[in-house]
Amino acid sequence: MSAGCVRWMLSRTVKAVCVGSHGYWTPASRFTIRSERSNLIASSWRGSPFCSAVDDTEKPPTPKKKKPGPRAHGTIGSVGHDIPHREILLISETGENLGTMHRGSVIRLMDKDGLKLVLLSEHQDPPVYRLMSGKQIHEEQLKQQEKQKAKAPVQVKEISFLSCISSHDISTKMNWVESWLEKKKHVKITMKAGRRGPSDNLDITLQEMVERMEKTVGYVSKPALIQDGQAAMCILRPPSAKDLLNKKKKKTAAEVVPPGDKSSTTSESEASAVSSTDTTEGSLQQ
């Protein structure tokens, strides 16, 4: 067989394999072959570890989260220029009622005076807003924080001991009391009558122990007898500004006239001696 015949047979075989049948080779079949090859390659690459799968399914749009309002968390804050209401009742910086105004006029007034707009009441018709400075907003936020702290439940620590307690143990327990008071906690102290300790005037003894503490304290309830006089109880709290002022006044008064001052006693004795001498001289002259 000649070489030309071999080449002709090989070409016909290749064409038959590519087309998938023993039909004729046409120009349109070239596009079919190319599309089948591209689909075959794409499917092989989808299962390859070097190619990440692409999800063509449409996902629902993620809903946008609404921004909380200025009073959503019970705090005061500026609403900026995004005023949700068309007509509002405006209060001036000094507390004057400016009447109902359009939000455009309010924005121009804010920009003119350099103030901020704060929502006071959203449930009224029209809603009430107030113009405030940054300093006023900060002060109002501090006031609300103090109110929230006051509403929070106060933790009460309890400590008890016998009246025959040693001085070392009582100093240790009073140190615990001072540390709890520093953490803004209340402390309930109970002193019970011991077998070997005094059972009379337990309230006075307890008060003297509290007064010997280095730090100033306040009383929720002062020392009082309980359990038919067999114990004394008091509740301490962190000192207020009034408590600190009273202690300062007492300290100043004690420094001015210290108790048991010898100089004052000497001056008083000298004055009495002089008065007695004058009396004696007057009696002699008579």
XYZ file of C-alpha atoms in Angstrom:
286
model
C 0.000 0.000 0.000
C 1.375 3.391 -0.919
C 2.081 6.189 1.544
C -0.664 8.342 0.048
C -3.274 5.701 0.721
C -2.157 5.404 4.330
C -2.366 9.164 4.856
C -5.887 9.217 3.297
C -7.113 6.423 5.561
C -5.692 8.087 8.698
C -7.329 11.408 7.868
C -10.714 9.760 7.329
C -10.407 7.884 10.623
C -9.564 11.043 12.571
C -12.465 12.907 11.006
C -14.886 10.101 11.875
C -13.741 10.032 15.512
C -13.990 13.807 15.927
C -17.462 14.046 14.444
C -18.698 10.976 16.329
C -20.088 9.277 13.280
C -19.001 8.113 9.886
C -20.710 11.043 8.172
C -19.118 13.769 6.155
C -16.969 16.586 7.578
C -18.825 19.867 7.226
C -17.878 23.434 8.286
C -20.792 23.540 10.759
C -19.464 20.476 12.541
C -16.400 22.418 13.582
C -18.508 24.652 15.862
C -20.215 21.600 17.362
C -16.880 19.968 18.101
C -15.508 23.139 19.712
C -18.573 23.615 21.932
C -18.451 19.967 23.040
C -14.764 20.282 23.842
C -15.325 23.495 25.857
C -18.153 21.873 27.831
C -15.971 18.832 28.508
C -13.099 21.016 29.740
C -15.404 23.160 31.894
C -16.983 20.125 33.531
C -13.571 18.621 34.250
C -12.351 21.871 35.822
C -15.428 22.167 38.065
C -14.405 19.019 39.876
C -10.779 20.103 40.107
C -9.435 21.154 43.506
C -7.809 24.186 41.863
C -11.094 25.720 40.810
C -13.728 27.095 43.198
C -17.325 26.366 42.402
C -19.430 29.331 41.370
C -23.002 29.465 42.607
C -25.166 31.112 39.974
C -28.325 31.002 42.100
C -29.662 34.390 43.064
C -29.570 35.177 46.774
C -32.229 37.351 48.375
C -30.986 40.845 49.219
C -29.903 41.316 52.827
C -32.332 43.623 54.619
C -30.756 46.831 55.852
C -30.664 47.301 59.584
C -32.510 50.321 60.811
C -30.448 52.751 62.788
C -31.734 53.135 66.338
C -33.195 56.474 67.212
C -31.580 58.890 69.665
C -33.845 57.648 72.480
C -33.840 53.948 71.560
C -31.555 53.110 74.495
C -32.846 55.778 76.870
C -29.926 58.106 76.163
C -29.929 61.640 74.891
C -28.179 62.471 71.636
C -28.266 64.683 68.570
C -30.344 63.627 65.560
C -28.168 65.638 63.184
C -29.825 66.822 59.969
C -31.846 63.606 59.491
C -35.071 64.876 61.044
C -37.744 62.210 60.403
C -40.670 64.578 61.035
C -41.823 67.322 58.705
C -43.214 69.665 61.359
C -41.774 69.814 64.885
C -42.290 71.831 68.055
C -38.969 73.506 68.766
C -37.537 74.556 72.136
C -34.627 76.992 72.138
C -31.294 76.539 73.881
C -32.502 78.641 76.819
C -35.800 76.712 77.141
C -38.013 79.150 75.211
C -40.873 77.713 73.145
C -40.271 78.710 69.500
C -43.485 77.108 68.251
C -44.069 74.709 65.372
C -41.437 74.967 62.620
C -40.624 73.174 59.378
C -37.543 70.943 59.505
C -35.861 73.012 56.783
C -36.104 76.135 58.919
C -34.808 74.188 61.926
C -31.769 72.983 59.993
C -30.961 76.542 58.896
C -31.271 77.712 62.501
C -28.985 74.905 63.685
C -26.298 75.752 61.151
C -26.566 79.467 61.920
C -26.094 79.168 65.700
C -23.871 76.058 65.681
C -26.292 74.044 67.815
C -27.539 70.454 67.790
C -31.069 69.099 67.726
C -32.228 66.680 70.436
C -35.504 64.741 70.506
C -37.424 65.261 73.748
C -40.807 63.657 73.056
C -41.726 61.661 69.952
C -45.273 60.756 71.032
C -46.645 64.280 71.046
C -48.203 65.896 67.989
C -46.086 67.570 66.737
C -42.963 65.934 68.243
C -40.929 68.082 70.617
C -37.271 68.850 69.863
C -34.788 71.142 71.550
C -31.721 72.998 70.382
C -28.756 72.274 72.642
C -25.041 72.832 72.666
C -22.522 70.009 72.924
C -21.822 70.912 76.555
C -25.517 70.745 77.460
C -25.875 67.327 75.817
C -22.855 66.032 77.757
C -24.278 67.292 81.059
C -27.653 65.659 80.362
C -25.931 62.361 79.547
C -24.073 62.484 82.868
C -27.337 63.128 84.726
C -29.011 60.144 83.067
C -26.050 57.928 83.935
C -26.307 58.975 87.580
C -30.037 58.195 87.577
C -29.402 54.747 86.117
C -26.766 54.052 88.764
C -29.184 55.137 91.479
C -31.845 52.756 90.152
C -29.410 49.842 90.072
C -29.712 47.501 93.077
C -27.068 48.059 95.740
C -25.068 45.051 96.850
C -24.967 44.599 100.619
C -22.094 42.780 102.302
C -22.548 41.316 105.781
C -20.033 40.800 108.540
C -20.540 39.680 112.152
C -18.323 39.109 115.167
C -18.463 38.727 118.950
C -17.879 41.502 121.432
C -14.899 39.595 122.847
C -13.037 39.846 119.512
C -9.329 40.651 119.693
C -7.950 43.986 118.482
C -6.056 42.304 115.648
C -9.181 40.573 114.333
C -11.306 43.714 114.557
C -8.730 45.708 112.567
C -8.737 42.998 109.889
C -12.518 43.032 109.639
C -12.640 46.824 109.482
C -10.167 46.709 106.604
C -12.625 44.452 104.781
C -15.372 46.966 105.485
C -13.321 49.835 104.059
C -12.502 47.873 100.903
C -16.197 47.082 100.335
C -17.156 50.719 100.840
C -14.550 51.775 98.279
C -16.331 49.508 95.774
C -19.600 51.429 96.399
C -21.203 48.614 98.383
C -23.190 48.771 101.593
C -21.972 46.856 104.635
C -24.130 45.364 107.390
C -22.195 44.941 110.639
C -23.539 42.819 113.494
C -21.799 42.529 116.856
C -23.083 39.845 119.203
C -22.494 39.552 122.922
C -19.855 36.976 123.732
C -19.561 34.846 126.831
C -16.425 36.626 127.978
C -17.136 39.993 126.397
C -19.321 42.851 127.608
C -23.037 42.514 126.937
C -24.062 46.072 127.912
C -24.085 49.093 125.612
C -23.218 47.064 122.534
C -24.564 49.811 120.272
C -22.188 52.379 121.816
C -19.269 49.977 121.489
C -20.085 49.318 117.837
C -20.349 53.021 117.075
C -16.956 53.652 118.673
C -15.455 50.933 116.466
C -16.884 52.550 113.350
C -15.688 56.015 114.359
C -12.156 54.699 114.828
C -12.020 53.801 111.134
C -9.600 55.923 109.133
C -12.019 56.631 106.295
C -15.262 58.540 106.500
C -18.449 56.482 106.234
C -22.145 57.188 105.990
C -24.987 55.478 107.812
C -27.979 53.802 106.249
C -28.958 52.859 109.795
C -26.972 53.829 112.884
C -25.932 51.276 115.536
C -28.941 49.980 117.436
C -29.662 47.089 119.771
C -31.354 43.991 118.400
C -32.244 40.521 119.721
C -33.352 41.888 123.121
C -30.080 43.704 123.658
C -27.905 40.669 122.931
C -26.544 42.181 119.683
C -26.053 45.503 117.915
C -26.388 46.180 114.190
C -25.699 49.010 111.766
C -25.554 49.442 107.974
C -22.795 51.564 106.463
C -22.668 53.183 103.023
C -20.060 55.141 101.068
C -19.770 58.720 102.349
C -21.677 61.509 100.646
C -20.426 65.042 100.112
C -22.324 66.122 103.221
C -20.639 63.436 105.332
C -17.199 64.525 104.159
C -17.995 68.177 104.893
C -19.201 67.401 108.418
C -16.058 65.426 109.199
C -13.910 68.255 107.880
C -15.704 70.741 110.131
C -15.245 68.508 113.187
C -11.559 68.084 112.402
C -11.077 71.826 112.030
C -12.862 72.515 115.309
C -10.721 69.931 117.103
C -7.541 71.519 115.754
C -8.589 75.020 116.923
C -9.382 73.958 120.518
C -7.746 70.584 121.163
C -9.175 68.667 124.129
C -7.047 68.645 127.321
C -4.848 71.552 126.233
C -2.440 72.472 129.063
C -2.000 76.073 127.946
C -5.741 76.754 128.214
C -5.816 75.125 131.664
C -2.845 77.233 132.794
C -4.389 80.441 131.521
C -7.629 79.661 133.310
C -5.781 78.970 136.612
C -3.784 82.211 136.255
C -6.957 84.182 135.644
C -8.582 82.692 138.754
C -5.449 83.475 140.812
C -5.460 87.103 139.682
C -9.133 87.481 140.502
C -8.580 86.014 143.991
C -5.649 88.425 144.606
C -7.758 91.403 143.615
C -10.461 90.272 146.007
C -7.977 89.951 148.896
C -6.490 93.413 148.280
C -9.941 94.969 148.206
C -10.829 93.388 151.558
C -7.600 94.659 153.164
C -8.172 98.207 152.003
C -11.588 98.142 153.565
